[in-house]
mmCIF file of C-alpha atoms and ligand atoms in Angstrom:
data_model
loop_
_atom_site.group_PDB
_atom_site.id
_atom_site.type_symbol
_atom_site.label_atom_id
_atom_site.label_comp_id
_atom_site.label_asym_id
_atom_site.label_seq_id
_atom_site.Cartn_x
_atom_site.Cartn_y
_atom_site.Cartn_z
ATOM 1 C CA UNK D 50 0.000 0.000 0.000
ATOM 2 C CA UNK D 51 1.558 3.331 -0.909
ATOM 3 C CA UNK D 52 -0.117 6.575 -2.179
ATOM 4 C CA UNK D 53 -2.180 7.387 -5.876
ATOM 5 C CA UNK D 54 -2.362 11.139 -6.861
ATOM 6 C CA UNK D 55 -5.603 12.421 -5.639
ATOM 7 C CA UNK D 56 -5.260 16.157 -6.772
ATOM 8 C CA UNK D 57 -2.567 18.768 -9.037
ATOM 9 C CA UNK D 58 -2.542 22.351 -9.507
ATOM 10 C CA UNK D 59 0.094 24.775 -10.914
ATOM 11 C CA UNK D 60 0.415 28.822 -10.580
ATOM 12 C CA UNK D 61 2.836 30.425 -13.288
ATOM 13 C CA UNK D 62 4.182 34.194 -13.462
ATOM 14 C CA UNK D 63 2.475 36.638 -15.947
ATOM 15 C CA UNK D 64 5.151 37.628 -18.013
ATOM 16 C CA UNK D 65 6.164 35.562 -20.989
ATOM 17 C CA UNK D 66 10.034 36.268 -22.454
ATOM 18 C CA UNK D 67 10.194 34.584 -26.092
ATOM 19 C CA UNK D 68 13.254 33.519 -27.846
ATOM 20 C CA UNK D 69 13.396 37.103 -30.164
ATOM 21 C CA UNK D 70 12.476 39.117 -26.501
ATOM 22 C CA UNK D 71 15.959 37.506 -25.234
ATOM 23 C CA UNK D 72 17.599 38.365 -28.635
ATOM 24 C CA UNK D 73 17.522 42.101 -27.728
ATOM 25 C CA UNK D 74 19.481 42.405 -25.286
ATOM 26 C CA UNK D 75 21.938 38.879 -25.451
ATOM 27 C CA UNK D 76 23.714 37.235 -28.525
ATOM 28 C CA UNK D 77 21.138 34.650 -29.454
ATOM 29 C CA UNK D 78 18.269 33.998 -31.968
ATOM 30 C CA UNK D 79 14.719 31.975 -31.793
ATOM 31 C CA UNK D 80 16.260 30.125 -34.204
ATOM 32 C CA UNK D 81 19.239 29.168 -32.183
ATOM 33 C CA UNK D 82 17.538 28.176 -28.762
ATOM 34 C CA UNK D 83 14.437 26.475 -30.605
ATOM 35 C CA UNK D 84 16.687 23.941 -32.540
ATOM 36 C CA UNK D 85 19.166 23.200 -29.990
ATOM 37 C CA UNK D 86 17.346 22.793 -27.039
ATOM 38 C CA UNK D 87 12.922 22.706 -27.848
ATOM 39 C CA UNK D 88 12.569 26.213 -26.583
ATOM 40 C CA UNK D 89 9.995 28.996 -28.064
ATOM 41 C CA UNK D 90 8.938 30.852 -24.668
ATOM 42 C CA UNK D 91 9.000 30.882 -20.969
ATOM 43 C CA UNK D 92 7.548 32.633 -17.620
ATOM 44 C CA UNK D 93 9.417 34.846 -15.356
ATOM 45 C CA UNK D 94 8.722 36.412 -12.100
ATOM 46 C CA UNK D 95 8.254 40.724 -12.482
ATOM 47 C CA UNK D 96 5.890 41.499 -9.479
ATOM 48 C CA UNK D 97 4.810 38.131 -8.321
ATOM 49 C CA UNK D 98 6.656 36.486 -5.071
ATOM 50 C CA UNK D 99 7.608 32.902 -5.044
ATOM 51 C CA UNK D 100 5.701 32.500 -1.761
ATOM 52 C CA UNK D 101 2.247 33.460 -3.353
ATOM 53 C CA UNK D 102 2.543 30.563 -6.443
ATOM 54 C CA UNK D 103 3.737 28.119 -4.167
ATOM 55 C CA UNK D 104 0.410 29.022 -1.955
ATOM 56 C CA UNK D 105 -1.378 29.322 -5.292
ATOM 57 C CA UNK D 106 -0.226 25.640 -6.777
ATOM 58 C CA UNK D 107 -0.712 24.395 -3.638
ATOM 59 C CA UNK D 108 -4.256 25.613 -3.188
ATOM 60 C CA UNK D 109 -5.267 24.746 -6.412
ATOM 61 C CA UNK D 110 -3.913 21.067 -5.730
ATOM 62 C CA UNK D 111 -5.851 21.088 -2.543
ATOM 63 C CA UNK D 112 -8.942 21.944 -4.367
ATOM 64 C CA UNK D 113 -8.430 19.476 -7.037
ATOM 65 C CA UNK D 114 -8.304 16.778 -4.452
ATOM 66 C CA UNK D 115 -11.547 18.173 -1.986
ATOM 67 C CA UNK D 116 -8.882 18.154 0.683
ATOM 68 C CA UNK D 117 -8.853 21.134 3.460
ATOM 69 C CA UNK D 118 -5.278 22.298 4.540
ATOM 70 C CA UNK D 119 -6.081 21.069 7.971
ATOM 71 C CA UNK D 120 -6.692 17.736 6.990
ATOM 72 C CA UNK D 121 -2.743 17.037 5.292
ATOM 73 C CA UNK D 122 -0.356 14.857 7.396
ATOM 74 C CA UNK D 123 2.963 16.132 5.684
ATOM 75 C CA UNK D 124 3.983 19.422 3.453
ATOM 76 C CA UNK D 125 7.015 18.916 0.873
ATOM 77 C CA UNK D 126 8.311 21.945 -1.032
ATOM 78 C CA UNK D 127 10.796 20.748 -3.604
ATOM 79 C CA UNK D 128 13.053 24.257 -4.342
ATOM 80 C CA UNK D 129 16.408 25.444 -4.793
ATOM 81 C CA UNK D 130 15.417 28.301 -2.572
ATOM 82 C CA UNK D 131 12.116 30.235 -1.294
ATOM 83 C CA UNK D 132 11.691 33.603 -1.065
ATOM 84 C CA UNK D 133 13.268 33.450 2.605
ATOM 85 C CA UNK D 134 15.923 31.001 4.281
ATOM 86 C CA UNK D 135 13.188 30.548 6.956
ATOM 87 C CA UNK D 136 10.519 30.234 6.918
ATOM 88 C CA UNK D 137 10.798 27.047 4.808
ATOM 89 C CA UNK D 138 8.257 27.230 1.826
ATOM 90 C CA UNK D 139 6.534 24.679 2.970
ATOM 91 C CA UNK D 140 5.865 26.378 6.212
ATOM 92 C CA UNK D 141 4.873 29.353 4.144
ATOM 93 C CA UNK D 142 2.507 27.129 2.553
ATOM 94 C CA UNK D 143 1.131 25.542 5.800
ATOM 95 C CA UNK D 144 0.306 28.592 7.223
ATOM 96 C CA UNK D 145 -1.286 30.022 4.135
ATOM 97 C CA UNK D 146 -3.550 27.071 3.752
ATOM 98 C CA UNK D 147 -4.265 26.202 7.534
ATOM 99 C CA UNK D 148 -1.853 22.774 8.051
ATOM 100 C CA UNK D 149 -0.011 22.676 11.213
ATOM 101 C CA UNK D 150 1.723 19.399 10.142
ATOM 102 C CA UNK D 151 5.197 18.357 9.615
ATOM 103 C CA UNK D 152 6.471 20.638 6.432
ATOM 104 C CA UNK D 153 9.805 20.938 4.842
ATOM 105 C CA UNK D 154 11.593 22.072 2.298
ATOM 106 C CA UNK D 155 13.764 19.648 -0.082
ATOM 107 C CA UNK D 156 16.458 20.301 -2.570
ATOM 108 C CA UNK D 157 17.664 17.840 -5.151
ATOM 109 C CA UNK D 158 17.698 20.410 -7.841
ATOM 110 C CA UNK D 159 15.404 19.341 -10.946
ATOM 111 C CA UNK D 160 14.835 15.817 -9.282
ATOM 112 C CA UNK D 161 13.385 17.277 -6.648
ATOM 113 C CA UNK D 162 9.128 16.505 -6.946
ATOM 114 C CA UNK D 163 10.593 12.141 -7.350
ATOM 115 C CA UNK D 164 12.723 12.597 -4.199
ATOM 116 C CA UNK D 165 9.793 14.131 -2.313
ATOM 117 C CA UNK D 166 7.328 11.149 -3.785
ATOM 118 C CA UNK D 167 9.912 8.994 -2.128
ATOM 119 C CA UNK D 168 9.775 10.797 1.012
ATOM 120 C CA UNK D 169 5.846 10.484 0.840
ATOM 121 C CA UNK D 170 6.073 7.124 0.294
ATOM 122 C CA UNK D 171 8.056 6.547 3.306
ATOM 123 C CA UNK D 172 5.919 8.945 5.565
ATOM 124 C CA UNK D 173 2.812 6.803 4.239
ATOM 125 C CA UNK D 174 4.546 3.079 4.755
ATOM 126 C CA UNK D 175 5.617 4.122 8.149
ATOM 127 C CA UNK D 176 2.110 4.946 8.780
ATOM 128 C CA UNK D 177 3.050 8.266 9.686
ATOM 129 C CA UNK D 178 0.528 10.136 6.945
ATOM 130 C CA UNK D 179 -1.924 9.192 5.087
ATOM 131 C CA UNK D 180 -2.590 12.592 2.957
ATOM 132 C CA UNK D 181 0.996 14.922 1.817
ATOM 133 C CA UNK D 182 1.018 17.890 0.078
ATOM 134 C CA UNK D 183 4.419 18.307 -2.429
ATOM 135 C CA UNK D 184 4.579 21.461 -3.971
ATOM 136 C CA UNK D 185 7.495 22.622 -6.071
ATOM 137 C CA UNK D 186 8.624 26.274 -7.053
ATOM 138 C CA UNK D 187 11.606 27.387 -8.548
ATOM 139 C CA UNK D 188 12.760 31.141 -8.978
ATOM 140 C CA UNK D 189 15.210 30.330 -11.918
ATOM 141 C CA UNK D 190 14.815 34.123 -12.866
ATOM 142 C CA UNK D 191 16.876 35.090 -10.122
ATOM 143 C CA UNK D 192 19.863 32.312 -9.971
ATOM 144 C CA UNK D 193 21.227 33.051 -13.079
ATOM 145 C CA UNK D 194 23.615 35.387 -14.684
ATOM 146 C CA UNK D 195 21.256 37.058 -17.051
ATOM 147 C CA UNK D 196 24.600 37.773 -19.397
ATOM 148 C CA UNK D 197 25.076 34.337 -20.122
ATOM 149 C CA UNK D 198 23.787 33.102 -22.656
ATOM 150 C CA UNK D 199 24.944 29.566 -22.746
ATOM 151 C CA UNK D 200 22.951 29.135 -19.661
ATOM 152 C CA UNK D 201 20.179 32.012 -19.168
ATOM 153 C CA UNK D 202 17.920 31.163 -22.214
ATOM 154 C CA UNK D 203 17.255 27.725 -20.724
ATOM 155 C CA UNK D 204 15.698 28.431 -17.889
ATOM 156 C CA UNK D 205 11.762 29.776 -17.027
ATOM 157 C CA UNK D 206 9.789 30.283 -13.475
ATOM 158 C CA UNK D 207 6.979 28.645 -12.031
ATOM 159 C CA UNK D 208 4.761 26.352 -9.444
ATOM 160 C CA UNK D 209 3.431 22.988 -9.249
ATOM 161 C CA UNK D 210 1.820 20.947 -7.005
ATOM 162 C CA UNK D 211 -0.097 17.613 -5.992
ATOM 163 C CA UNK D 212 -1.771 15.721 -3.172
ATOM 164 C CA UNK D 213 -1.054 12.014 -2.674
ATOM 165 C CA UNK D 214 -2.978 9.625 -0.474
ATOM 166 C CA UNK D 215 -2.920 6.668 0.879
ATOM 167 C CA UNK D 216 -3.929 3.678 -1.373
ATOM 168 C CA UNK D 217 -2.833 1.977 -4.687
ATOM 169 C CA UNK D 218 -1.303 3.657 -7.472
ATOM 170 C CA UNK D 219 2.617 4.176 -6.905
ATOM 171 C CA UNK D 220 3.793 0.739 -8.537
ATOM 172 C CA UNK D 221 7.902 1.795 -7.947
ATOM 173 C CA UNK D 222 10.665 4.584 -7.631
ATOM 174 C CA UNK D 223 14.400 4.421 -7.949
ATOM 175 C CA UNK D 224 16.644 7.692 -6.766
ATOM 176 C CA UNK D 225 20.474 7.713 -7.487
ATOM 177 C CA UNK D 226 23.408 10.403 -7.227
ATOM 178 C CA UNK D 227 26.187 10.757 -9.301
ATOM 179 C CA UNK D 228 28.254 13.402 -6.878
ATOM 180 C CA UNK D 229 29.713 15.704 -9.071
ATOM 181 C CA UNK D 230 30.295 19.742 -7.199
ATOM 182 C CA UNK D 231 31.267 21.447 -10.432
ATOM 183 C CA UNK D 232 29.535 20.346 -13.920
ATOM 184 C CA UNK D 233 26.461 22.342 -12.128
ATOM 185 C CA UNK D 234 27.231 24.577 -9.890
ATOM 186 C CA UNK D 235 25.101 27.430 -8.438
ATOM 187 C CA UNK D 236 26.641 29.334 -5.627
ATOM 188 C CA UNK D 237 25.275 31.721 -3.247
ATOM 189 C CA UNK D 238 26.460 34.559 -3.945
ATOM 190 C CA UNK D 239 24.838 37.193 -1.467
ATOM 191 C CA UNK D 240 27.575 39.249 0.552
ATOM 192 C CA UNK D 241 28.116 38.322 4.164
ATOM 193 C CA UNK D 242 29.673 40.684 6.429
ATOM 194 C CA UNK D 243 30.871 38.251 8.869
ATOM 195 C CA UNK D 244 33.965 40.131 10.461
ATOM 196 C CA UNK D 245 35.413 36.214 10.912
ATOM 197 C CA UNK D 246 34.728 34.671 7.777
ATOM 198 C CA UNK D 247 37.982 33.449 6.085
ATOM 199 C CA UNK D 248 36.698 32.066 2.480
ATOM 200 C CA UNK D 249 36.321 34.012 -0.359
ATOM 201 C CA UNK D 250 33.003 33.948 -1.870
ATOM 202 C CA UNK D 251 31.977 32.510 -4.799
ATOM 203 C CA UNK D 252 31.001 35.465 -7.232
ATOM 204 C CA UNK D 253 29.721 33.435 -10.442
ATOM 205 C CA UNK D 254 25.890 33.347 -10.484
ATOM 206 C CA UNK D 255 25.887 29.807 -12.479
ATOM 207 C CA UNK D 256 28.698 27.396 -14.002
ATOM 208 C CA UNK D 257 27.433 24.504 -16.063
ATOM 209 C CA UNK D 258 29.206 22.562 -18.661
ATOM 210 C CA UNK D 259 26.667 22.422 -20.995
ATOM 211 C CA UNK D 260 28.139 18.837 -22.629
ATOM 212 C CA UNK D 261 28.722 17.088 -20.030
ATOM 213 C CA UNK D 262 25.318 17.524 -18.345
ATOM 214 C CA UNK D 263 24.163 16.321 -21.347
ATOM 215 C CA UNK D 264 25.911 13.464 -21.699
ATOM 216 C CA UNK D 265 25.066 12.479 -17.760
ATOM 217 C CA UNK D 266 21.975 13.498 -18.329
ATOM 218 C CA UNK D 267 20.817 10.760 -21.607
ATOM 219 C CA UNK D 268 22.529 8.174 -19.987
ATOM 220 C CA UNK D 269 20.602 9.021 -16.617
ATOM 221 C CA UNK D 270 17.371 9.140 -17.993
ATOM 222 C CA UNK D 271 18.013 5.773 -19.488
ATOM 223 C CA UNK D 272 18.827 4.139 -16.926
ATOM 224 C CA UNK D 273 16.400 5.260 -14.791
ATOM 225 C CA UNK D 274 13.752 3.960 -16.792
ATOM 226 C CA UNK D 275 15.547 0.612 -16.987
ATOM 227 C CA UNK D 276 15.721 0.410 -13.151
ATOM 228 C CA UNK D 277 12.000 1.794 -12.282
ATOM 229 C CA UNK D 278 10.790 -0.110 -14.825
ATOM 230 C CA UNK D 279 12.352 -3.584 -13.478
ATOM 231 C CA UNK D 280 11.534 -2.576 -9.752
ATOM 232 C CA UNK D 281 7.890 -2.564 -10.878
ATOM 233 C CA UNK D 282 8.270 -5.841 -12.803
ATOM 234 C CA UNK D 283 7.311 -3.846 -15.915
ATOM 235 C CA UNK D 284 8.939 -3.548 -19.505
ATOM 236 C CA UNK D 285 9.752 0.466 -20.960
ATOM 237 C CA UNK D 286 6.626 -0.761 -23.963
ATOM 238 C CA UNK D 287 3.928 -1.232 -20.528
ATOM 239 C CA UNK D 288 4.380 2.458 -19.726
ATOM 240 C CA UNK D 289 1.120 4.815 -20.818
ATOM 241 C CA UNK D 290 2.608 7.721 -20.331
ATOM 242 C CA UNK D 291 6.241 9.412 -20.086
ATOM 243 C CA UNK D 292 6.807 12.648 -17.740
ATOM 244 C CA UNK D 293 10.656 13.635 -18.371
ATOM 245 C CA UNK D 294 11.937 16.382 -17.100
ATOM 246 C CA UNK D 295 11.712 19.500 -19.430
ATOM 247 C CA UNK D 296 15.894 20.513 -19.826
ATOM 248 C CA UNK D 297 16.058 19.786 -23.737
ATOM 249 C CA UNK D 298 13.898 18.181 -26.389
ATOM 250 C CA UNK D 299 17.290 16.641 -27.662
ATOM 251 C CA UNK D 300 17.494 15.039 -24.115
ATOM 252 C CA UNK D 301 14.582 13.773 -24.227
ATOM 253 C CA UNK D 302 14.572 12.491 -27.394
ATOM 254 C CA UNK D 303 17.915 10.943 -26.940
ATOM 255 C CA UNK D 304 17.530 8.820 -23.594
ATOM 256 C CA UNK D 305 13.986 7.712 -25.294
ATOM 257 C CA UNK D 306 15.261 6.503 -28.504
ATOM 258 C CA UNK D 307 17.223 3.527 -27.197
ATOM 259 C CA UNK D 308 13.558 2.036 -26.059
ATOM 260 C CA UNK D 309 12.042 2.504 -29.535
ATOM 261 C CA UNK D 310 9.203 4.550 -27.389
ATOM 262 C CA UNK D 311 6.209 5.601 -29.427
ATOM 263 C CA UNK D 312 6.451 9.682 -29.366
ATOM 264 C CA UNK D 313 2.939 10.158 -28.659
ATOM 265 C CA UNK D 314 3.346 8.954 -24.965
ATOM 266 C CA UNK D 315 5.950 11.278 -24.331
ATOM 267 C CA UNK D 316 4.574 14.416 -22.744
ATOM 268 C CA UNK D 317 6.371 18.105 -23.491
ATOM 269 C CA UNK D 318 5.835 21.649 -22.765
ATOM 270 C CA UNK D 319 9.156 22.725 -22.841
ATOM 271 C CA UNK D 320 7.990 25.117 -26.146
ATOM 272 C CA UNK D 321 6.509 26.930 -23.555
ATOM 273 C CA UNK D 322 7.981 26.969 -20.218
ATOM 274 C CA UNK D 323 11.671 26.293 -20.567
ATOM 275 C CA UNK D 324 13.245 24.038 -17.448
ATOM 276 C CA UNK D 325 11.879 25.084 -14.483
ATOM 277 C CA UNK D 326 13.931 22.465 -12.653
ATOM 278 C CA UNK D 327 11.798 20.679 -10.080
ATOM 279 C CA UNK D 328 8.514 21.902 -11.337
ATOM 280 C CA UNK D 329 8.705 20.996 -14.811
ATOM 281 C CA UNK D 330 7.293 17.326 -13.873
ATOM 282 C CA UNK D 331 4.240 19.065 -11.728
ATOM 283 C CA UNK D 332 3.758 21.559 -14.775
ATOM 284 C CA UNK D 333 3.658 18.950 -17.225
ATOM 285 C CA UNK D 334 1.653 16.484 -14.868
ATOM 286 C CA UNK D 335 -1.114 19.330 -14.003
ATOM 287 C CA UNK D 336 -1.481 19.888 -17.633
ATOM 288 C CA UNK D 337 -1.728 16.768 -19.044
ATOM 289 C CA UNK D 338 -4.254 15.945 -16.169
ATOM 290 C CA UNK D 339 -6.326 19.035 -16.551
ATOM 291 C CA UNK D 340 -6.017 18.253 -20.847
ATOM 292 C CA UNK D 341 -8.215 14.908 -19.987
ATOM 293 C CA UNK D 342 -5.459 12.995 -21.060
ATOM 294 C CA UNK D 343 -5.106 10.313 -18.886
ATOM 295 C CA UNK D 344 -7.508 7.214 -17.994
ATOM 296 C CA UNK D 345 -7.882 5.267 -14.648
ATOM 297 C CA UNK D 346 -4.880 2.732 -14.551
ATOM 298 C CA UNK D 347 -2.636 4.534 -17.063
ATOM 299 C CA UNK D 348 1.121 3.546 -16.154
ATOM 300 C CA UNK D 349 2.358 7.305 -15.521
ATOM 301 C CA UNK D 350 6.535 7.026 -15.400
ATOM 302 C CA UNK D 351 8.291 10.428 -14.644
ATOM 303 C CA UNK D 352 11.741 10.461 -14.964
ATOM 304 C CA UNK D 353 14.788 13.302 -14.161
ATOM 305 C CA UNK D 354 18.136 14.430 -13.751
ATOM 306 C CA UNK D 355 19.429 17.512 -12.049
ATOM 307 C CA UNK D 356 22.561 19.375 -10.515
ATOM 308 C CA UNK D 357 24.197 17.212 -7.617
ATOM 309 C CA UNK D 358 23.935 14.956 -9.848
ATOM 310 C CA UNK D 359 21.048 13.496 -8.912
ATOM 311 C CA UNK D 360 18.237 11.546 -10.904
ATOM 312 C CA UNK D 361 15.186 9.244 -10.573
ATOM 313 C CA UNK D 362 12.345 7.529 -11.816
ATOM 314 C CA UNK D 363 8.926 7.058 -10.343
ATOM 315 C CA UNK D 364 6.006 5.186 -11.732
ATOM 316 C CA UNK D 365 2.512 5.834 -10.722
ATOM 317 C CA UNK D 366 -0.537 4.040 -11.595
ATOM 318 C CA UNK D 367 -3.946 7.191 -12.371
ATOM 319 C CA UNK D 368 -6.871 6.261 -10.138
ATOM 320 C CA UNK D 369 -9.288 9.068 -10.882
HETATM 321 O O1 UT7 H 96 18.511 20.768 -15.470
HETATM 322 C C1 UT7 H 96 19.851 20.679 -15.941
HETATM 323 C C2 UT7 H 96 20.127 21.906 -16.727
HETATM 324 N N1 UT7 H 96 21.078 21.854 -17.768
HETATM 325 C C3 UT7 H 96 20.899 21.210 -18.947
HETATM 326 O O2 UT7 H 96 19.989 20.462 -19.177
HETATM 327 C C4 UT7 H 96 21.931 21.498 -20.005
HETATM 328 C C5 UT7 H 96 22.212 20.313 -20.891
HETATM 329 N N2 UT7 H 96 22.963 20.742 -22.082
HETATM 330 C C6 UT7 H 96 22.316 21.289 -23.133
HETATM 331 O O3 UT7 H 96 21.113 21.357 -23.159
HETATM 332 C C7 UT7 H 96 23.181 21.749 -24.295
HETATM 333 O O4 UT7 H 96 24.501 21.342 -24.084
HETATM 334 C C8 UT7 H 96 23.081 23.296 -24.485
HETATM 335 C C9 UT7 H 96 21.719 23.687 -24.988
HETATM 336 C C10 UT7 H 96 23.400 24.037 -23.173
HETATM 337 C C11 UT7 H 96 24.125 23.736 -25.522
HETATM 338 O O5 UT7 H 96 23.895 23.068 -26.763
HETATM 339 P P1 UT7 H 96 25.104 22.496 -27.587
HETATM 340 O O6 UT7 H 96 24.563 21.937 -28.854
HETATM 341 O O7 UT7 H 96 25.869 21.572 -26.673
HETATM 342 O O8 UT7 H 96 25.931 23.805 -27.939
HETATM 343 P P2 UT7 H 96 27.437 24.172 -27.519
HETATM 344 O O9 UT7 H 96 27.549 24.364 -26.053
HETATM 345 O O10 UT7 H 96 28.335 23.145 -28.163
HETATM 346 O O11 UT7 H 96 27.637 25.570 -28.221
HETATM 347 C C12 UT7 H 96 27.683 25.700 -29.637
HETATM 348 C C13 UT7 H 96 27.909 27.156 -29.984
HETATM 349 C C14 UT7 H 96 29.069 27.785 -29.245
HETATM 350 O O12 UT7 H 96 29.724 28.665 -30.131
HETATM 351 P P3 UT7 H 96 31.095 28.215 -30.844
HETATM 352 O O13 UT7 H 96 32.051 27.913 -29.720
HETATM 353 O O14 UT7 H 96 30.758 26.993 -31.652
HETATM 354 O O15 UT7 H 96 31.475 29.410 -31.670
HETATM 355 C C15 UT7 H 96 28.393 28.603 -28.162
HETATM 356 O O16 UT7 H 96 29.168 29.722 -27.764
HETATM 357 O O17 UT7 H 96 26.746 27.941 -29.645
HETATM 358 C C16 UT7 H 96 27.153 29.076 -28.860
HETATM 359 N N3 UT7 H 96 26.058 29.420 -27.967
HETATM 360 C C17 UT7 H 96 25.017 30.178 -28.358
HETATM 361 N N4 UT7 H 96 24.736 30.777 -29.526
HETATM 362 C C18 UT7 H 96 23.580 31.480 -29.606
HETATM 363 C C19 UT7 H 96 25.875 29.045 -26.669
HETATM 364 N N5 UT7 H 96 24.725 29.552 -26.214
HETATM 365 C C20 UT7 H 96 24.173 30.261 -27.237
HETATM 366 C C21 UT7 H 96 22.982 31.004 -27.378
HETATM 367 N N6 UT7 H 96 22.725 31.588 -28.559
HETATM 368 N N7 UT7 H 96 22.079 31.134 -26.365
#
């Protein structure tokens, strides 16, 4: 007994940025981003706050499901970083929608909405909650160097979330790291003024070696599916539906190909939202949900890689 996915919601910033809106003011073209990476447009934060779509998402989750805040045993947030060091996010969002359970953030970078199923899973098997809340957000807007253009025109904002209960529907999940402190690496780069501190900070917004996260991240993605696939006693050809995370079309494409995958059961947005690390998977699942697409007992298999390195696989049987 595990959980099924009894609600999803999703809360995006106004503003859309397009490929030729970049073009102004860096060296790049539509025509550049589209064709390397599956890229037309994506959302960025102007006057919204992180805080309010994560409350948003997770309201709209809540109300998808009939659930009352008061009523969930466990709040995840799955983020780089909130709006504040502390509060978490998810305490921002447990106040906001009346939960006074356990809630805390997580951060495994792109992976992180699989690692927090995992956690639910645990919570639930332990017999420690029967209803969690995950919500995702990431402020991608505001990590990056927006004069590189290697690594700014990849990236959008947004917020995702779902409820999970008790009962039949997650069939298996695998979770792996590759440690690796420099292909991807985001420091924080806010000035302390600490008269002891010894260590120089790290000025560079973002580093990423653009070649080899691809690289880890085809081969990832492959195996993944391989090993979620055989924990759940299933074959890649059972699988109804595919939920990779939304870093490249060429990505996905790639780690696919090798299991001759029909390309209709691969769901993408990434024409319109960019990678939004850890929420691309909510995005794409809220969507897809709200789009009628799915039907009670379609295999659902979501599958990511992110900075750490970390990656993971999750298959989840739709009950509604
Ligand atoms: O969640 C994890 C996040 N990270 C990723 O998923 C990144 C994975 N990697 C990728 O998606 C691809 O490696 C990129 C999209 C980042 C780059 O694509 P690529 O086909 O590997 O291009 P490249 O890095 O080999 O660059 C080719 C050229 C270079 O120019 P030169 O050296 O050939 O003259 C770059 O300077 O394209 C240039 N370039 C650009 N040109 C126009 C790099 N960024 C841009 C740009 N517009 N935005």
């Amino acid at each position: 007994m595990s959980f099924f996915i009894a609600g999803t919601g999703r809360a995006m910033p106004e503003k859309i940025v397009t490929n030729d809106d970049l073009a102004k003011f860096l060296d790049t073209s539509d025509e550049w981003i589209f064709t390397r990476t599956g890229i037309r447009r994506r959302r960025v934060l102007t006057h919204e706050r992180l805080d309010d779509l994560a409350v948003a998402s997770a309201r709209a989750a809540l109300a998808d499901a009939g659930t009352a805040g008061a009523d969930v045993d466990l709040i995840l947030c799955a983020t780089m970083r909130g709006d504040t060091y502390t509060p978490s996010l998810a305490c921002t969002v447990a106040e906001a929608v009346g939960a006074t359970c356990p809630a805390f953030d997580l951060n495994a970078a792109c992976v992180g909405v699989l690692y927090c199923m995992e956690v639910a899973d645990s919570f639930i098997a332990a017999g420690k909650a029967e209803t969690v809340l995950i919500v995702s957000a990431e402020a991608m807007s505001k990590l990056l160097d927006w004069t590189d253009r290697a690594s700014c025109v990849l990236f959008g904002d947004g917020s995702g979330a779902m409820v999970v209960k008790k009962g039949e529907g997650r069939l298996a999940g695998v979770l792996s790291t590759k440690p690796d402190s420099h292909v991807i690496r985001m420091p924080n780069f806010e000035g302390l003024n600490s008269p002891y501190n010894a260590v120089e900070q790290e000025k560079q917004a973002m580093h990423m070696d653009g070649g080899e996260v691809y690289k880890f991240a085809v081969n990832a993605m492959g195996s993944r599916i391989e090993d979620v696939c055989a924990r759940a006693g299933l074959t890649p050809a059972d699988i109804d539906w595919y939920l990779p995370h939304q870093a490249n079309i060429r990505i996905i494409d790639a780690s696919l190909k090798k299991f001759k995958i029909d390309k209709s059961k691969v769901l993408t947005n990434i024409a319109d939202y960019g990678n939004m690390s850890a929420t691309s998977v909510m995005v794409l699942l809220d969507e897809f949900a709200k789009k009628g697409t799915f039907r009670k007992g379609d295999k659902l298999l979501f599958v990511a890689f992110g900075a750490g390195l970390t990656s993971g696989a999750e298959i989840v049987a739709w009950q509604r």
